[in-house]
XYZ file of C-alpha atoms in Angstrom:
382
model
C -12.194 -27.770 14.078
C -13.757 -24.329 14.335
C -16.791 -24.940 11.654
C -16.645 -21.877 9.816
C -15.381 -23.377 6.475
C -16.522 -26.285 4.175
C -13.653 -27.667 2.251
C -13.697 -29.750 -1.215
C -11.057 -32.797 0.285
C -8.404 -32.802 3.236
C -5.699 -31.814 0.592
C -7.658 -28.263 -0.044
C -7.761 -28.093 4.146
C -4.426 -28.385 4.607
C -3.329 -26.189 1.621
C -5.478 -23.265 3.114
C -4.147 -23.776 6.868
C -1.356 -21.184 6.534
C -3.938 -18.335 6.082
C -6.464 -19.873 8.122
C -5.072 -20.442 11.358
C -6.049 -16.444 11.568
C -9.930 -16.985 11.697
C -10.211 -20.247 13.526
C -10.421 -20.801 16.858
C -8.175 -18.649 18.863
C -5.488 -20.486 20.799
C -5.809 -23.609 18.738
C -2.013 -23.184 17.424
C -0.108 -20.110 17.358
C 0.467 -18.112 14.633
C 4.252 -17.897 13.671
C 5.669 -15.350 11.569
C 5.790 -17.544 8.048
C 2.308 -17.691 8.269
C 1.772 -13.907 8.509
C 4.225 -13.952 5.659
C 1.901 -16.370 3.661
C -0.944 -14.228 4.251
C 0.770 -11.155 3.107
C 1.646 -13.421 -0.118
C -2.118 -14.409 -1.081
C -3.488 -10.637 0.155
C 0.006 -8.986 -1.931
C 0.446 -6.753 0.504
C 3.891 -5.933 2.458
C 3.178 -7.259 6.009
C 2.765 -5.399 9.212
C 3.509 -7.794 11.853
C 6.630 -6.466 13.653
C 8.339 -9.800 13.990
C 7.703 -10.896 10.401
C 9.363 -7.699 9.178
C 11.939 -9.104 11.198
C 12.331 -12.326 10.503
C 11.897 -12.409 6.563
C 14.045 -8.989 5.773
C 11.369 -6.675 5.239
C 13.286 -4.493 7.611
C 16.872 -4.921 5.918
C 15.199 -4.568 2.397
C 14.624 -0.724 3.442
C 18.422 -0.403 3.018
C 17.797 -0.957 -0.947
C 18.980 1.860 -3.142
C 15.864 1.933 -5.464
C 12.968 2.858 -2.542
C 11.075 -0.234 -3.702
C 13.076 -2.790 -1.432
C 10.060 -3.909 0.496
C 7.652 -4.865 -2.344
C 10.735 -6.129 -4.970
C 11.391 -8.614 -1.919
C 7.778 -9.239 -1.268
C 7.790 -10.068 -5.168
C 10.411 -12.487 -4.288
C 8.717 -14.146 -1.759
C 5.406 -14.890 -4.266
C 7.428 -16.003 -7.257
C 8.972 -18.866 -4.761
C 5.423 -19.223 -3.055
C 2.982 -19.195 -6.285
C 5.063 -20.103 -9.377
C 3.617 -23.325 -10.541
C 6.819 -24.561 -10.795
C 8.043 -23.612 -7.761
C 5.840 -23.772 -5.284
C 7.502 -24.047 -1.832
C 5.662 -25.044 1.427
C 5.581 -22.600 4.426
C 7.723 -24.825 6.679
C 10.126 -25.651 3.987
C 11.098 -21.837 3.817
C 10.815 -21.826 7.917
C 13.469 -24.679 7.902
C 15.626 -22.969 5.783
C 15.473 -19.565 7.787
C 16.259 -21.569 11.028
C 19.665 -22.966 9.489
C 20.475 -19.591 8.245
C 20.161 -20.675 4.066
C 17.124 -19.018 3.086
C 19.036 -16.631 0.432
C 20.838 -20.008 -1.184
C 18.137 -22.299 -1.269
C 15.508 -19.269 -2.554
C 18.221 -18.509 -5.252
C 18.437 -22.572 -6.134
C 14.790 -22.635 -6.021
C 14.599 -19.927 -8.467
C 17.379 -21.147 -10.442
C 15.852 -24.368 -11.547
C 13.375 -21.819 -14.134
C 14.667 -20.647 -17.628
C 17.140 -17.855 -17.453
C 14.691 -15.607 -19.194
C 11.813 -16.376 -16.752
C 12.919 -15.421 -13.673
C 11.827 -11.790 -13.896
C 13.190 -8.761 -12.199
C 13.122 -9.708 -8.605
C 15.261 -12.481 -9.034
C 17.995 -9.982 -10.353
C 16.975 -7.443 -7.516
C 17.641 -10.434 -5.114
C 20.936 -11.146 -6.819
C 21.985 -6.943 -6.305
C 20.638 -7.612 -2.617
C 21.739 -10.653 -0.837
C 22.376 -8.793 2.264
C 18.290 -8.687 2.953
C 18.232 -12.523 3.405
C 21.736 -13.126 4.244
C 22.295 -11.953 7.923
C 25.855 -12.655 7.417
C 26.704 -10.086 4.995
C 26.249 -6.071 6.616
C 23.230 -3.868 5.552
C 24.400 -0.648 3.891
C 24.095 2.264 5.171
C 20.756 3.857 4.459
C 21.064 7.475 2.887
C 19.358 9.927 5.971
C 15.736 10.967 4.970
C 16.794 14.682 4.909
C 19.142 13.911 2.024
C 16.643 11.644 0.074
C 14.272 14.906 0.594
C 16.879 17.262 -0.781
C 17.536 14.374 -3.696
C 14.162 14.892 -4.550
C 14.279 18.689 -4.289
C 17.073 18.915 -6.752
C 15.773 16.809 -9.310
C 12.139 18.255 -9.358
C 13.920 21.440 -9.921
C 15.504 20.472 -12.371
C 12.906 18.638 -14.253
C 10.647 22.021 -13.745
C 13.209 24.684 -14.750
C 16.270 23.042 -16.901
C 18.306 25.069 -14.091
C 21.554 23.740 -13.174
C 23.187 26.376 -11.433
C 21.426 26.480 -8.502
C 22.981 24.921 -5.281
C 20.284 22.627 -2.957
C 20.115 25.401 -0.525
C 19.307 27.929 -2.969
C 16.813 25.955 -4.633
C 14.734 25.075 -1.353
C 14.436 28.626 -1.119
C 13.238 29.559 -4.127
C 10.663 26.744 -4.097
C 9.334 27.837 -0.224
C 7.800 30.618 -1.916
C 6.073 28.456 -4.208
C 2.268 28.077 -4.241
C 1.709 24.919 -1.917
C 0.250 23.092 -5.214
C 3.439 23.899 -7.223
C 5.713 22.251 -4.329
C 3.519 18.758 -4.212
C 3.955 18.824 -7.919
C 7.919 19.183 -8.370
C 7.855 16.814 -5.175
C 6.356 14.245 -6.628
C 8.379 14.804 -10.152
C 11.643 14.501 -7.901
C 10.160 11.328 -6.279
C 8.900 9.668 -9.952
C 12.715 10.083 -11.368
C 13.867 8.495 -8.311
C 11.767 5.453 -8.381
C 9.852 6.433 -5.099
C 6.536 7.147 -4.446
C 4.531 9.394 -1.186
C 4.447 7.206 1.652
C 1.209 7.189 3.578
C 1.854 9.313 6.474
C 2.663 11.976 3.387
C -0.166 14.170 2.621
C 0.229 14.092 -1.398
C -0.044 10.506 -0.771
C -4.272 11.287 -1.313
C -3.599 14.117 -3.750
C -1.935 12.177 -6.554
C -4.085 9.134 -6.347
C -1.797 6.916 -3.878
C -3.851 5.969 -2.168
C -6.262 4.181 -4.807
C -5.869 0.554 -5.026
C -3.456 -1.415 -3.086
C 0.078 -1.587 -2.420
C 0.770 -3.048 -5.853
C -1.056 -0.452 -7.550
C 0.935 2.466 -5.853
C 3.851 0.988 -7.408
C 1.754 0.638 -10.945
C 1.059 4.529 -10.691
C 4.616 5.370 -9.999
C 5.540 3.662 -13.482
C 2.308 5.314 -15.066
C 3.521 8.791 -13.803
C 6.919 8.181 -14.709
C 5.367 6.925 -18.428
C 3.114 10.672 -18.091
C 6.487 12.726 -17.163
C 8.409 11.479 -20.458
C 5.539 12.896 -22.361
C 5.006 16.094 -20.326
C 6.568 19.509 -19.438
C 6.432 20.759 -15.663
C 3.739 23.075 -16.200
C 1.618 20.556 -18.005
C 1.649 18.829 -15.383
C 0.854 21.623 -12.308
C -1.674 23.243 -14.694
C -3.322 20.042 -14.918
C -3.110 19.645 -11.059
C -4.774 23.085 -10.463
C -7.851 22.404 -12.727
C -8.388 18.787 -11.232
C -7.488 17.451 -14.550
C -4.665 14.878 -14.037
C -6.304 12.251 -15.158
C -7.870 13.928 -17.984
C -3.859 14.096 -18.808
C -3.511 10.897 -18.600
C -5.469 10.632 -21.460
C -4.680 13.183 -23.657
C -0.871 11.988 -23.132
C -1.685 8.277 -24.328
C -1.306 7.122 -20.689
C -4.992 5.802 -19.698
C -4.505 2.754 -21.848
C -1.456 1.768 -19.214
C -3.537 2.636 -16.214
C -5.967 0.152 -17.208
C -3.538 -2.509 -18.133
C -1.813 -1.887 -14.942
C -4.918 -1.499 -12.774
C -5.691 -5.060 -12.824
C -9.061 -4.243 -10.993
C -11.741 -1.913 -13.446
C -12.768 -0.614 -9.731
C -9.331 0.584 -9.081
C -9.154 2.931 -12.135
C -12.970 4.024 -11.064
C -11.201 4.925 -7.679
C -8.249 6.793 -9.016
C -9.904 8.841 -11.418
C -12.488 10.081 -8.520
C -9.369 10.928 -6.207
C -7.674 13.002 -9.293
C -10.751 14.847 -9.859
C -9.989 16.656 -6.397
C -6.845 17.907 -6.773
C -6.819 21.386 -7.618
C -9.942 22.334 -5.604
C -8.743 19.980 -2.692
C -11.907 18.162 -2.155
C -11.644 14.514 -1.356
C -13.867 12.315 -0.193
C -13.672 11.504 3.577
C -13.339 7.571 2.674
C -9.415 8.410 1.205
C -8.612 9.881 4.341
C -10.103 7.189 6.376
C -7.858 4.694 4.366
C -4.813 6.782 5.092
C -5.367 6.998 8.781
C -5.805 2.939 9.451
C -3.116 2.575 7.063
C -0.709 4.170 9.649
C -2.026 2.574 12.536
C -0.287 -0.075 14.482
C -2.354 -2.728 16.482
C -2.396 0.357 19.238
C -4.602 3.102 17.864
C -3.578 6.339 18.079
C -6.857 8.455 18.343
C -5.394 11.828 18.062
C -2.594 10.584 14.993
C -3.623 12.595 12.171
C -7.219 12.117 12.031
C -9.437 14.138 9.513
C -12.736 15.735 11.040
C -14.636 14.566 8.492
C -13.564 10.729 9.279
C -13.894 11.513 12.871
C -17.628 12.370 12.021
C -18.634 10.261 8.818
C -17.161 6.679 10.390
C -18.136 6.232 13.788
C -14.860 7.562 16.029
C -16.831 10.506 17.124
C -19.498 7.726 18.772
C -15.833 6.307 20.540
C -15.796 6.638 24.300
C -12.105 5.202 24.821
C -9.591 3.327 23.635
C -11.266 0.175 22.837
C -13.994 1.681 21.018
C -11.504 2.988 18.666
C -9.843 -0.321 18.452
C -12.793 -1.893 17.750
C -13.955 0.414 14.847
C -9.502 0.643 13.649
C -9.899 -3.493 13.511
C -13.324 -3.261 11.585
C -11.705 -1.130 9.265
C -8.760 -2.843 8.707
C -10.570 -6.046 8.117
C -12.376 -4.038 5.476
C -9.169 -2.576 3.739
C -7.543 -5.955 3.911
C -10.367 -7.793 1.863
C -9.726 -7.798 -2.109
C -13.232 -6.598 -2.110
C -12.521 -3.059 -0.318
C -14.062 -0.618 -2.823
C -13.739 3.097 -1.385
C -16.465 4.792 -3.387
C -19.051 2.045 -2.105
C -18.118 2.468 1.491
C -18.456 6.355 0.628
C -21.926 5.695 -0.615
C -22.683 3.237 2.100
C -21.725 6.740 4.574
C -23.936 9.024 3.172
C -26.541 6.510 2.996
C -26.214 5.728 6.252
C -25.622 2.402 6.238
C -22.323 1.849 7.459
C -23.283 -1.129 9.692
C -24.831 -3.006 7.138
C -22.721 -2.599 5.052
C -19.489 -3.653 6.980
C -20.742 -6.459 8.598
C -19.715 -8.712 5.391
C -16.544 -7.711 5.615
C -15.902 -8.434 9.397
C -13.732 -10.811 10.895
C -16.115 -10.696 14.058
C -20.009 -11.032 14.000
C -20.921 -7.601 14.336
C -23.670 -6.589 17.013
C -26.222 -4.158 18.725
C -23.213 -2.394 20.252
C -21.000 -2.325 16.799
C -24.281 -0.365 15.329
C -24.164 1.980 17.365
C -20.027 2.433 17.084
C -20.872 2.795 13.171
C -23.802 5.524 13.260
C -23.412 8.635 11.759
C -25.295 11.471 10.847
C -26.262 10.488 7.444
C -28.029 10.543 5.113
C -28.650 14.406 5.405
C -32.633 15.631 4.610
């Protein structure tokens, strides 16, 4: 219907209609919430869209005691979705929603596979039923001030073997820290709770976060967790001060399970640049500009935490409103959405630059005279 895509047989054309509704002709059919959940499936990332957070208990799995609730249900979803056994159509799982059954007939559908093949989500599903059955009440979350204060105490004491120290007592010790010291028994307290720095965190740049994908975040929490077994406190924040994490890694026996995890060679490329600017606090404006459209809803917040040096180096200082920066937040986030995003050649596309010709193959629009101009910056420098 819209001619932008050749397909092999009307089998193949119907297969890919659940992601492709989203680049053919608008208004042809809407777009319901399985098919944003498809799309988050074959991208593996968690979705965004309010109403599929909604509708497929991304928004109940928060209440899940191990942090991870979003992505072990998300894991779920794909092992029903992709398993060659499996395999279930989009408007099977819609029908099942609908009569209120999606938890039993997931759990049947997963059922039918060896008992030693259904991997950890099913069993996280099994601890969880609450996130697809709306029958059954969500527990109550723990408040975010506690969770901080969880991760307080055991940072402390993973750094000093000090157990006599009350949670008050210990937050103000560590307020006189060096700010370097606090990120680093933060993110200690955070590893031995299965969590990770969310992106509206700052560490979530300055241990590497934000390389890769959503998937990978959760690979570097195990890899960090892996490092921590191996590694005293001060190993770890001396490291952090000389820029030398990832040098760690290495010397600990950990780089070998950074590869394996990092299914992508690019992705360890990008993690190791992003560790090498730790201690001096030099990062590369391209991390930032990830963080910031990360956080952004389909509204753009201009003024939401915006680094100078992504105002400058990607266009929003050419913005004269709103829809300018909605315009450059969507080309963005088509680019960050494509399995082809690779920060450190957008970085050298920046100083080069050549931002518009280089973005313009990842766009979901034709880019034009006007877009050009939008991505014009003042590189490269003479």
């Amino acid at each position: 219907g819209c001619k932008k895509v050749q397909y092999c047989s009307q089998h193949c054309q119907k297969e890919a209609w659940v992601t492709h509704i989203f680049d053919c002709s608008p208004g042809l059919k809407p777009i319901a919430s399985y098919h944003y959940l498809f799309r988050a499936v074959a991208r593996d990332l968690i979705p965004t869209h309010a109403q599929t957070l909604e509708d497929w208990g991304f928004n109940r799995a928060n209440a899940s005691a191990d942090d991870h609730g979003q992505s072990n249900l998300l894991g779920v979803y794909q092992l029903v979705i992709k398993h060659y056994q499996i395999v279930l159509a989009p408007k099977t799982l819609e029908k099942w929603r609908k009569r209120g059954v999606l938890l039993q007939e997931i759990k049947k559908a997963i059922e039918r596979l060896p008992e030693g093949g259904r991997g950890e989500y099913y069993a996280w599903l099994v601890q969880n039923p609450y996130v697809l059955d709306r029958s059954l009440p969500v527990p109550a979350c723990e408040s975010a001030e506690d969770m901080a204060m969880r991760y307080l105490r055991d940072g402390w004491l993973f750094a000093t073997k000090d157990q006599s120290k009350s949670v008050a007592e210990i937050k103000s010790r560590v307020d006189s820290w060096p700010l370097q010291k606090r990120y680093c028994l933060l993110l200690c307290g955070m590893i031995f709770n299965n969590a990770s720095p969310h992106p509206t965190e700052e560490f979530w740049v300055r241990f590497g976060f934000c390389a890769g994908d959503q998937g990978d975040e959760l690979y570097l929490g195990s890899c960090y967790r892996q490092l921590l077994e191996t590694t005293s406190f001060e190993e770890l924040y001396t490291a952090y001060q000389n820029s030398d994490v990832f040098s760690l890694f290495r010397r600990k026996g950990i780089t070998m399970l950074v590869e394996l995890l990092y299914t992508v060679p690019r992705r360890v490329r990008e993690l190791e640049d992003v560790l090498r600017g730790t201690g001096r606090g030099i990062f590369k404006s391209c991390w930032f500009l990830k963080q910031w459209v990360g956080v952004q809803s389909d509204a753009p917040s201009p003024d939401f935490g915006m680094d100078l040096s992504v105002r400058v180096d990607y266009g929003f200082a050419n913005c004269r409103g709103l829809e300018d920066f909605g315009t450059l937040l969507q080309i963005y986030k088509d680019y960050f959405d494509s399995h082809k995003a690779d920060c450190l050649a957008l970085h050298e596309a920046c100083i080069k630059g050549e931002l518009f010709k280089y973005l313009r193959r990842f766009a979901r629009f034709k880019l034009e005279k006007k877009h050009r101009a939008l991505l014009k910056n003042p590189y490269p420098l003479h």
